[in-house]
CSV table of C-alpha atoms and ligand atoms in Angstrom, one decimal:
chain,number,residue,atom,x,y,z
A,4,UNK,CA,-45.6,-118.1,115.7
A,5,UNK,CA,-45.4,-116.1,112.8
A,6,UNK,CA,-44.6,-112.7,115.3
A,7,UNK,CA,-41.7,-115.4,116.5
A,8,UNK,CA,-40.2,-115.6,113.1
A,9,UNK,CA,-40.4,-112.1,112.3
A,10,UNK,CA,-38.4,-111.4,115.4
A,11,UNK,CA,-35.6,-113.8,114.4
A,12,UNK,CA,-35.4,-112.9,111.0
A,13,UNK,CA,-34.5,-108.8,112.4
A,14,UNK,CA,-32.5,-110.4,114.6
A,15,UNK,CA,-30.6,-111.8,111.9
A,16,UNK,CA,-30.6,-109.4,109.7
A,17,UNK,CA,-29.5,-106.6,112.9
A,18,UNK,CA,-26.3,-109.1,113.6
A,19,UNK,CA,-25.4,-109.2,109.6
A,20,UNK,CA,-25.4,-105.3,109.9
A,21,UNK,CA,-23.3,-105.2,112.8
A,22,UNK,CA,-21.1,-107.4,111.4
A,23,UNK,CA,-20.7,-105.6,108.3
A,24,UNK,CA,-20.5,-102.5,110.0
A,25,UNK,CA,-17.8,-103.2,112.2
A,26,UNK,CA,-15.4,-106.0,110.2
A,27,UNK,CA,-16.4,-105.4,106.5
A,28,UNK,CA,-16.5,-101.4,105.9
A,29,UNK,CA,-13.2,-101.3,108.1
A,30,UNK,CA,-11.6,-104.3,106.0
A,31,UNK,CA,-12.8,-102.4,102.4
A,32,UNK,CA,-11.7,-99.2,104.0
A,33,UNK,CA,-8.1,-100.3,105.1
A,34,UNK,CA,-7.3,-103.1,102.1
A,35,UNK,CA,-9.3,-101.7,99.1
A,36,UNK,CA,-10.5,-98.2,99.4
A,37,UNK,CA,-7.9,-96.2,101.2
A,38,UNK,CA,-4.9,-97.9,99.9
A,39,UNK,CA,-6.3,-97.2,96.2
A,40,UNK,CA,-7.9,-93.9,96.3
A,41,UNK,CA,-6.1,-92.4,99.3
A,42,UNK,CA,-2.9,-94.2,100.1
A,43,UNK,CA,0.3,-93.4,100.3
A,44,UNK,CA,-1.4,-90.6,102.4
A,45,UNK,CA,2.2,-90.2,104.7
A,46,UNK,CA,5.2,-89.2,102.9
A,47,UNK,CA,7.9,-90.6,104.9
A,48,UNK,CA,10.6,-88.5,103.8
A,49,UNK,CA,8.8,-85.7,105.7
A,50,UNK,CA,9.1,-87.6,108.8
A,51,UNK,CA,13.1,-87.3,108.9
A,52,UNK,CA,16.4,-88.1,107.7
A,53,UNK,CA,16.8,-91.0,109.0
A,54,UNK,CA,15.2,-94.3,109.5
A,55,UNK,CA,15.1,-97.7,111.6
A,56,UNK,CA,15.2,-101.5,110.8
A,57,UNK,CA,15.8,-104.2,113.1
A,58,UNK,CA,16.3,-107.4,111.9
A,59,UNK,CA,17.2,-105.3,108.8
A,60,UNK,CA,20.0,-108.2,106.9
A,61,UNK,CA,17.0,-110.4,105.6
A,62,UNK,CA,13.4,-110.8,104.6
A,63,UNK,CA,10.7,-108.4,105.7
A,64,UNK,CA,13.4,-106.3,107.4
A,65,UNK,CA,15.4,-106.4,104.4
A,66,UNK,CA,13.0,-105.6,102.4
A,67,UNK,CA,11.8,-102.4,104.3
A,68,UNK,CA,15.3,-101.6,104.6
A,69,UNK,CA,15.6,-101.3,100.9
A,70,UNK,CA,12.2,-99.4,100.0
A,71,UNK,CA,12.8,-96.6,102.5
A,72,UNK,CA,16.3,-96.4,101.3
A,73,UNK,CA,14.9,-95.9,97.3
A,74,UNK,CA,12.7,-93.4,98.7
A,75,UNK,CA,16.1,-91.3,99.9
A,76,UNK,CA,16.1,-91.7,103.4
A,77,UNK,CA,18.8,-92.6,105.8
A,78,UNK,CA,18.7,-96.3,107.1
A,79,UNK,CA,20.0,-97.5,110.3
A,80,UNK,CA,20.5,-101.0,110.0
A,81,UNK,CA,20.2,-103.5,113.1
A,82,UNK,CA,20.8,-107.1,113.3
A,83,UNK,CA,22.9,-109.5,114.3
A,84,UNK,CA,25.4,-110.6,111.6
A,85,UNK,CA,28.5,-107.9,111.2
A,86,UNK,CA,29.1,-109.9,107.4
A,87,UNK,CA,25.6,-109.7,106.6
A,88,UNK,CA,25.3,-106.4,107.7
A,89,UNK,CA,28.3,-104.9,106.1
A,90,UNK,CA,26.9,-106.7,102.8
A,91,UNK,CA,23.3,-104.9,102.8
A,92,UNK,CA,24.7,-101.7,103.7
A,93,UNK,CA,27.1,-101.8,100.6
A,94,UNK,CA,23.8,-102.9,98.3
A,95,UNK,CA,21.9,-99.9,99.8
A,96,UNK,CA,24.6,-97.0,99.6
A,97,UNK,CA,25.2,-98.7,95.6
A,98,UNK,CA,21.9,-98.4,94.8
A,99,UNK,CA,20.6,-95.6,96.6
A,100,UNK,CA,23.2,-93.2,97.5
A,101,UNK,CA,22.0,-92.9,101.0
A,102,UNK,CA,23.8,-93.0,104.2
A,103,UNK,CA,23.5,-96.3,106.0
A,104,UNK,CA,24.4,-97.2,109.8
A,105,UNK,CA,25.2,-100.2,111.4
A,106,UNK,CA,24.8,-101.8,114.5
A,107,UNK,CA,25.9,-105.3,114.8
A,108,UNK,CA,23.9,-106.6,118.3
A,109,UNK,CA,21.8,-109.7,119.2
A,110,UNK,CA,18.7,-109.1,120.9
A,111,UNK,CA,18.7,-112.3,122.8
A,112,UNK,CA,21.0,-110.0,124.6
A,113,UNK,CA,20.4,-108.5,127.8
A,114,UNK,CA,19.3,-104.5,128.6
A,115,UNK,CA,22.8,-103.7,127.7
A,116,UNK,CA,22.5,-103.7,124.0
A,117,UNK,CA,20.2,-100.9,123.8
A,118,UNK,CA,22.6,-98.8,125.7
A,119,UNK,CA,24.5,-99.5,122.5
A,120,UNK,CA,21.9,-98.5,120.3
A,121,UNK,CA,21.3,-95.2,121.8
A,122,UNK,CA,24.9,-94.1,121.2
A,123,UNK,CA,24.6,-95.0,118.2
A,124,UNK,CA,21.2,-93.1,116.9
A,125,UNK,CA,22.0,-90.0,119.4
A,126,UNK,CA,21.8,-87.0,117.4
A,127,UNK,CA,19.9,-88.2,114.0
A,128,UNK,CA,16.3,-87.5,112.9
A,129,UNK,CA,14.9,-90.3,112.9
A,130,UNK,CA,11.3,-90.2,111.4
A,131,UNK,CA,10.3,-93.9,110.9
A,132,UNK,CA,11.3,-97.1,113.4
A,133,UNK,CA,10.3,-100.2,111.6
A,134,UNK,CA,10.3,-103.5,114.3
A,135,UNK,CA,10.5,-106.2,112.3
A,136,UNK,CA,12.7,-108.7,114.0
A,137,UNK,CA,11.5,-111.5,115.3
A,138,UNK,CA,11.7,-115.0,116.0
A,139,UNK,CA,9.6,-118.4,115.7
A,140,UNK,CA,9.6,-121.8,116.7
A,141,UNK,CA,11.6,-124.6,114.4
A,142,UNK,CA,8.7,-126.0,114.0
A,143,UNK,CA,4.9,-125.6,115.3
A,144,UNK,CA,4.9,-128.3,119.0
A,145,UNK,CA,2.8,-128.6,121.6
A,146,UNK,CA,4.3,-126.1,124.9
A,147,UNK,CA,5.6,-128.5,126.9
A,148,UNK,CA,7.4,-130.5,124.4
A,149,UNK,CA,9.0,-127.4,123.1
A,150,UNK,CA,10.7,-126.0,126.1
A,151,UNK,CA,11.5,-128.7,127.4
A,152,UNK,CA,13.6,-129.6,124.3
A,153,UNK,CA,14.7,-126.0,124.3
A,154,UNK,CA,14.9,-124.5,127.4
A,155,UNK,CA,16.1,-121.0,126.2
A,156,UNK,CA,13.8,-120.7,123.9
A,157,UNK,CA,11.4,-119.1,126.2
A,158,UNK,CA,13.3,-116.4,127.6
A,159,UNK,CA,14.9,-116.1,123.9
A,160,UNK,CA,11.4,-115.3,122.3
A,161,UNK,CA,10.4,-112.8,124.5
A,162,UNK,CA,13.7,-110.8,124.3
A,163,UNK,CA,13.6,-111.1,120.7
A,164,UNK,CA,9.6,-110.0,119.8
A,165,UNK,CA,9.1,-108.0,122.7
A,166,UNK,CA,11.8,-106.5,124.7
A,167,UNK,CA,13.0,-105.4,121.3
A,168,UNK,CA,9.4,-103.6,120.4
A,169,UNK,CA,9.0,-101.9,123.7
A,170,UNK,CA,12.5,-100.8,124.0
A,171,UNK,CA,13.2,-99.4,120.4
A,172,UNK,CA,10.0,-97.4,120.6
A,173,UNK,CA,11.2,-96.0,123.8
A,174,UNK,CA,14.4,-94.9,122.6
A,175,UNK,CA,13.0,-93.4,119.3
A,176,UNK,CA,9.5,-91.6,120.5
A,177,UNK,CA,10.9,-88.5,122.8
A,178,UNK,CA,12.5,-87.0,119.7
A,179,UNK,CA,9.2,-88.0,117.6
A,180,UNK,CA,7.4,-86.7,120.4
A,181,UNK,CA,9.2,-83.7,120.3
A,182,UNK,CA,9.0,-83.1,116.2
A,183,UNK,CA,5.7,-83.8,116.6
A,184,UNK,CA,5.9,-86.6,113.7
A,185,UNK,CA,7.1,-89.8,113.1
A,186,UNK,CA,6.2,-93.2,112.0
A,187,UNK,CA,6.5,-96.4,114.1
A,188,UNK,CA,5.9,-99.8,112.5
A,189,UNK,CA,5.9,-102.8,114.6
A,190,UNK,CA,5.2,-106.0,112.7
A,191,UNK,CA,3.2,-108.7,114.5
A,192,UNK,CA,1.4,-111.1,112.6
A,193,UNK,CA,-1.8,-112.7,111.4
A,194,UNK,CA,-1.0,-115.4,114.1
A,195,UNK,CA,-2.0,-112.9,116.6
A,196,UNK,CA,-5.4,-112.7,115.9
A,197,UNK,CA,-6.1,-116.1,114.3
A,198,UNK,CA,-5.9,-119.3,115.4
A,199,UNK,CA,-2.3,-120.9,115.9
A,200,UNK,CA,-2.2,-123.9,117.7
A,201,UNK,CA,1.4,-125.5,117.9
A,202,UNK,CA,2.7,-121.8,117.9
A,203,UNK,CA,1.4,-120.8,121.5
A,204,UNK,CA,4.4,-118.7,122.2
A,205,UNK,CA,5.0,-116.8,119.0
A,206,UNK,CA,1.3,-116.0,118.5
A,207,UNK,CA,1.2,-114.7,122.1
A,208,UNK,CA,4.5,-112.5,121.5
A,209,UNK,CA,2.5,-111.0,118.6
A,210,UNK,CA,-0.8,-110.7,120.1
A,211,UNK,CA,1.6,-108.1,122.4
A,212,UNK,CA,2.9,-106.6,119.8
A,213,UNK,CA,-0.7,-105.8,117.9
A,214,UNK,CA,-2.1,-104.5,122.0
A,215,UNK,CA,0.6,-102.2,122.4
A,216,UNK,CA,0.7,-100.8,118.8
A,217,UNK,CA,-3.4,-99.9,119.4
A,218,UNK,CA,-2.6,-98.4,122.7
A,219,UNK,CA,0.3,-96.5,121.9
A,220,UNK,CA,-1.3,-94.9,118.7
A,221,UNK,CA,-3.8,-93.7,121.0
A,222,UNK,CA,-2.2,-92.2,123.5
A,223,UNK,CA,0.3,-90.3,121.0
A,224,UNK,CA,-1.9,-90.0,117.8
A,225,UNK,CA,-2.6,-86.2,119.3
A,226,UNK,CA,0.9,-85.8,119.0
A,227,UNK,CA,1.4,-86.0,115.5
A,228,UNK,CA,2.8,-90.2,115.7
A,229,UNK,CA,1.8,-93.2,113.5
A,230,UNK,CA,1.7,-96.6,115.3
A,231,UNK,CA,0.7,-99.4,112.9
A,232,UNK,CA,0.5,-103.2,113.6
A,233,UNK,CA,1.3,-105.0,110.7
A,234,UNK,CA,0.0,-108.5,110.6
A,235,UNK,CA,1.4,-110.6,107.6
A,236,UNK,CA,0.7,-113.9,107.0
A,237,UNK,CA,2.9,-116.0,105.0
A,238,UNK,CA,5.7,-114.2,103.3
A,239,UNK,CA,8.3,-116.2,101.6
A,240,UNK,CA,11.5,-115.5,103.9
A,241,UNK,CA,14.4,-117.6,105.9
A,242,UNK,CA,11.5,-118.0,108.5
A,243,UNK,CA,9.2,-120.0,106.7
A,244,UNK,CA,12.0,-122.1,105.0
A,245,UNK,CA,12.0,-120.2,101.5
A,246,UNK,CA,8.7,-122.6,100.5
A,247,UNK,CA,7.2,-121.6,96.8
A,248,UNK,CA,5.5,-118.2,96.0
A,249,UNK,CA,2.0,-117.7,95.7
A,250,UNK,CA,-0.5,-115.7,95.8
A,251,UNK,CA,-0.9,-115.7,99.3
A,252,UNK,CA,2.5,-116.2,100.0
A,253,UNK,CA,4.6,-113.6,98.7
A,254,UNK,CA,8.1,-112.0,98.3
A,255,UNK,CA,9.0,-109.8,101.0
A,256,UNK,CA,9.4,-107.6,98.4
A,257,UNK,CA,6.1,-107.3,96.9
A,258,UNK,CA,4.5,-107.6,100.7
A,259,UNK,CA,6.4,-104.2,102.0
A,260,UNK,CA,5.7,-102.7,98.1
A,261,UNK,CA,2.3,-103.4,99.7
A,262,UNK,CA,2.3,-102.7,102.8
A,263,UNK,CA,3.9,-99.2,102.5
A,264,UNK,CA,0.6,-98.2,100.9
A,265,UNK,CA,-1.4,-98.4,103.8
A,266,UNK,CA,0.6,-96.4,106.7
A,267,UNK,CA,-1.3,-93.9,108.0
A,268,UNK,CA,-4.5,-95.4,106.2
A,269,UNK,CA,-4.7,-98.5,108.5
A,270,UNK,CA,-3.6,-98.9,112.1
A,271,UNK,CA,-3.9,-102.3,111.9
A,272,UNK,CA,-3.4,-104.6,108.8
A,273,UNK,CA,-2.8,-107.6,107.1
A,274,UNK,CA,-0.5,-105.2,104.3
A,275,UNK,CA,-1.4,-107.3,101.5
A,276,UNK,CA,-4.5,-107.9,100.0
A,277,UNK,CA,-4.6,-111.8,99.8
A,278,UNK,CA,-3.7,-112.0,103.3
A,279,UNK,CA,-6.8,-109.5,104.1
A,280,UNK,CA,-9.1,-111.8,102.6
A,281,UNK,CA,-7.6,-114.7,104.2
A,282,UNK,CA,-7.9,-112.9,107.8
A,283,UNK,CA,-11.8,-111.6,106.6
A,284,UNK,CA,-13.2,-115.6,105.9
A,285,UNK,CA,-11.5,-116.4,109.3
A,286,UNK,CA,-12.8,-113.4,111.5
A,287,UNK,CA,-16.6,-114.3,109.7
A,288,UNK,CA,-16.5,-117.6,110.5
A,289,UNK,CA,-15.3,-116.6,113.8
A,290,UNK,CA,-12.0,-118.4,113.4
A,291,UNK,CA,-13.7,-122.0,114.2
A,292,UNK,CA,-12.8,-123.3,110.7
A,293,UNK,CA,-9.5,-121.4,111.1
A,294,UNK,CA,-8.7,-123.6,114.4
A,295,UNK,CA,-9.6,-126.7,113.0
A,296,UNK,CA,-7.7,-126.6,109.8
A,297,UNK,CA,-4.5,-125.2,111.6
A,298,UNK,CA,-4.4,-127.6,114.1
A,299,UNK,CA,-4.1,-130.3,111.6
A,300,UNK,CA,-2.0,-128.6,109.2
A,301,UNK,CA,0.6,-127.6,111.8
A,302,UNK,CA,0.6,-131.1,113.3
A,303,UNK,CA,1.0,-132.3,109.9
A,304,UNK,CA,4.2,-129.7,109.5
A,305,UNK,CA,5.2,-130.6,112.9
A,306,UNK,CA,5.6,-134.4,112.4
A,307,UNK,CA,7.9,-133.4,109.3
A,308,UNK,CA,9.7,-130.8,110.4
A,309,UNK,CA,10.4,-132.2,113.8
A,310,UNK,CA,12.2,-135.4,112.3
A,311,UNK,CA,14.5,-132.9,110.2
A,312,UNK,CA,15.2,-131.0,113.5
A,313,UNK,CA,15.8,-134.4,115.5
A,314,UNK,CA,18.5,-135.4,112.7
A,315,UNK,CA,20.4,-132.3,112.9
B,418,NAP,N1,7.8,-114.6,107.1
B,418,NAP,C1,6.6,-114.6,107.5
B,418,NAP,O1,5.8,-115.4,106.9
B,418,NAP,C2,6.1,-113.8,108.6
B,418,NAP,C3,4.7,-113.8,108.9
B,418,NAP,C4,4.2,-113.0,109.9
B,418,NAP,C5,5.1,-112.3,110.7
B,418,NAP,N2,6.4,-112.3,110.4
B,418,NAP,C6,7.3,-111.4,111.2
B,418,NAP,O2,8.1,-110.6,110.3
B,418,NAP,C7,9.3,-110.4,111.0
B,418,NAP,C8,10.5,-110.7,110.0
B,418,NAP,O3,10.4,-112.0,109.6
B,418,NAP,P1,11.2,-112.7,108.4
B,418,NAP,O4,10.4,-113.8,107.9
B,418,NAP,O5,11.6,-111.6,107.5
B,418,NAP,O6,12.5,-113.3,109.2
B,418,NAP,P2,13.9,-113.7,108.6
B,418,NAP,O7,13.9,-113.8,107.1
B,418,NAP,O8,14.2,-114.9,109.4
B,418,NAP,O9,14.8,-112.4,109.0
B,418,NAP,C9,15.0,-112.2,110.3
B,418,NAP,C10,16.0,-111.0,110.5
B,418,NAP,O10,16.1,-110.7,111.9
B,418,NAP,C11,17.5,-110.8,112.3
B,418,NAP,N3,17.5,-111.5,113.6
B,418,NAP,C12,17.1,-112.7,113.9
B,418,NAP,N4,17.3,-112.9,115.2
B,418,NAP,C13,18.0,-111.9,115.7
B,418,NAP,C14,18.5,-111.5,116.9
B,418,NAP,N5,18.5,-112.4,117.9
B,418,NAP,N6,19.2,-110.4,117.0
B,418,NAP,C15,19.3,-109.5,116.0
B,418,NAP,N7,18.8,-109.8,114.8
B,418,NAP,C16,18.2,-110.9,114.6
B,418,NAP,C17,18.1,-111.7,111.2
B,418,NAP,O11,19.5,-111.4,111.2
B,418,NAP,P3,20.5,-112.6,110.9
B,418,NAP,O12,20.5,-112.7,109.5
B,418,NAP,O13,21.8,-112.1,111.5
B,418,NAP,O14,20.0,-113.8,111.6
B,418,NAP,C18,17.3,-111.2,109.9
B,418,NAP,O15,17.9,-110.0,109.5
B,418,NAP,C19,9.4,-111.2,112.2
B,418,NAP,O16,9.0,-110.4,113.3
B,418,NAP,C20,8.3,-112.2,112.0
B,418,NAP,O17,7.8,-112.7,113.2
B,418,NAP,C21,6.9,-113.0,109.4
């Protein structure tokens, strides 16, 4: 008997290592350690002239928009609003005294647009491709309900957070390839990898996004590329209804200040530390907890949201 307990306390105290070993070193390493003693270990000016943004006119996008333009680089700008476009481009070039491109297209759109944005970029370094836009539900509902009440929202979503990923990155990489540098960032989300009932769809779009990041670092890391999967959760933006700022729910300002710290340190990350230690209690408790609360949560958004969205 006693034998029995001995063997089930190593046991317990072999998973605890493992578990440290491969979720807690890697979480200090890419939230605390490298981002303060080794981060910003890229210097994206080196990468080119010029840089990317889709979804560039507001929030996250916006915001990355702006920080690669203080550092002196180039910006493309791509979105859909000309107005909104036009205006961001003028706050950049005041600021900054950079160049800044725009391209004005939707990409709910089909293959067309990118033929667009390849005349467009033909000819200029680009060094860093930040795919940030994206799309979510109005509000978290169960499948069904939600394309049957919105049939295009389906073929809309994919277009958006995944045509647009794949498809930017094979427009930009040859030349990256070619310079043997470059920085891609595509930004997924903490929804990809914890649960997210009510937002089936979106989560699984991101969950895309996070696989192909991994295996497209590895198969060009040799070659000199960056692929990092950012996976925010809750940033204060048009897409979570500008709600209050927290802690854990910050400007897309201060998230990008953030996140910029950890490219090239972490090939996958939560860019902000508050939303690392969110994503650490939910991978140790192996998300159960994390599927329980968020399923009544988003049914509790859901039941408000919905009613707004019906009255519309
Ligand atoms: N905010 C969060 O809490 C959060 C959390 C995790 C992940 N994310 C991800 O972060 C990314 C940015 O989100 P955000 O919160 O910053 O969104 P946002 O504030 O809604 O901004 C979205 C940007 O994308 C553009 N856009 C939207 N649909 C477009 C389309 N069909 N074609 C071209 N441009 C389009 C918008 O342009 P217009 O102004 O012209 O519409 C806007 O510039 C998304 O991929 C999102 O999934 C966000």
């Amino acid at each position: 008997m006693a034998l029995d307990y001995s063997i089930l306390s190593s046991i317990c105290v072999g998973i605890v290592c493992v578990q440290i070993i491969h979720i807690v070193l890697p979480w200090l390493y890419a939230n605390i350690i490298g981002p303060t003693f080794f981060g910003p270990k890229i210097n994206l000016c080196q990468m080119g002239a010029w840089a990317v943004v889709t979804g560039a006119t507001d929030g996250i996008g916006k915001a990355y928009a702006k920080a690669l333009a203080k550092k002196g680089i180039n910006v493309i700008l791509i979105s859909r609003s000309l107005s909104k476009l036009e205006a961001v481009a003028k706050e950049l070039t005041d600021a900054y005294k950079v160049q800044i491109k725009i391209i004005d297209i939707d990409f709910k759109d089909g293959p067309q647009i990118y033929q667009k944005i390849e005349k467009n970029i033909t000819g200029l370094d680009i060094g860093v491709l930040v795919n940030n836009v994206g799309i979510s539900y109005l509000y978290p509902e169960f499948f069904i309900e939600y394309i049957t009440r919105y049939p295009q929202f389906l073929r809309d979503i994919i277009s958006v957070n995944i045509h647009s990923v794949t498809n930017m990155c094979g427009l930009v990489l040859p030349n990256m390839i070619a310079k043997k540098k470059g920085v891609i960032i595509n930004v997924s989300s903490f929804f990809a990898v914890i649960a997210s009932p009510l937002l089936s769809v979106y989560s699984g779009t991101k969950a895309f996004v996070d696989k192909f990041s991994e295996d497209l670092q590895t198969e060009y890391q040799s070659q000199g590329i960056i692929v990092q999967s950012l996976r925010p959760s809750f940033v204060i933006t048009n897409m979570t209804h500008n709600l209050k700022l927290n802690l854990f729910a910050p400007s897309a300002e201060v998230y990008v200040d953030s996140a910029l710290k950890t490219v090239g340190i972490a090939g996958k990350t939560n860019g902000y530390f508050p939303h690392a230690l969110l994503a650490l209690f939910a991978y140790l408790s192996g998300n159960y907890i994390t599927k329980i609360v968020h399923f009544k949560e988003f049914l509790r958004i859901k039941s408000l949201l919905s009613k707004s969205e019906k009255e519309i």
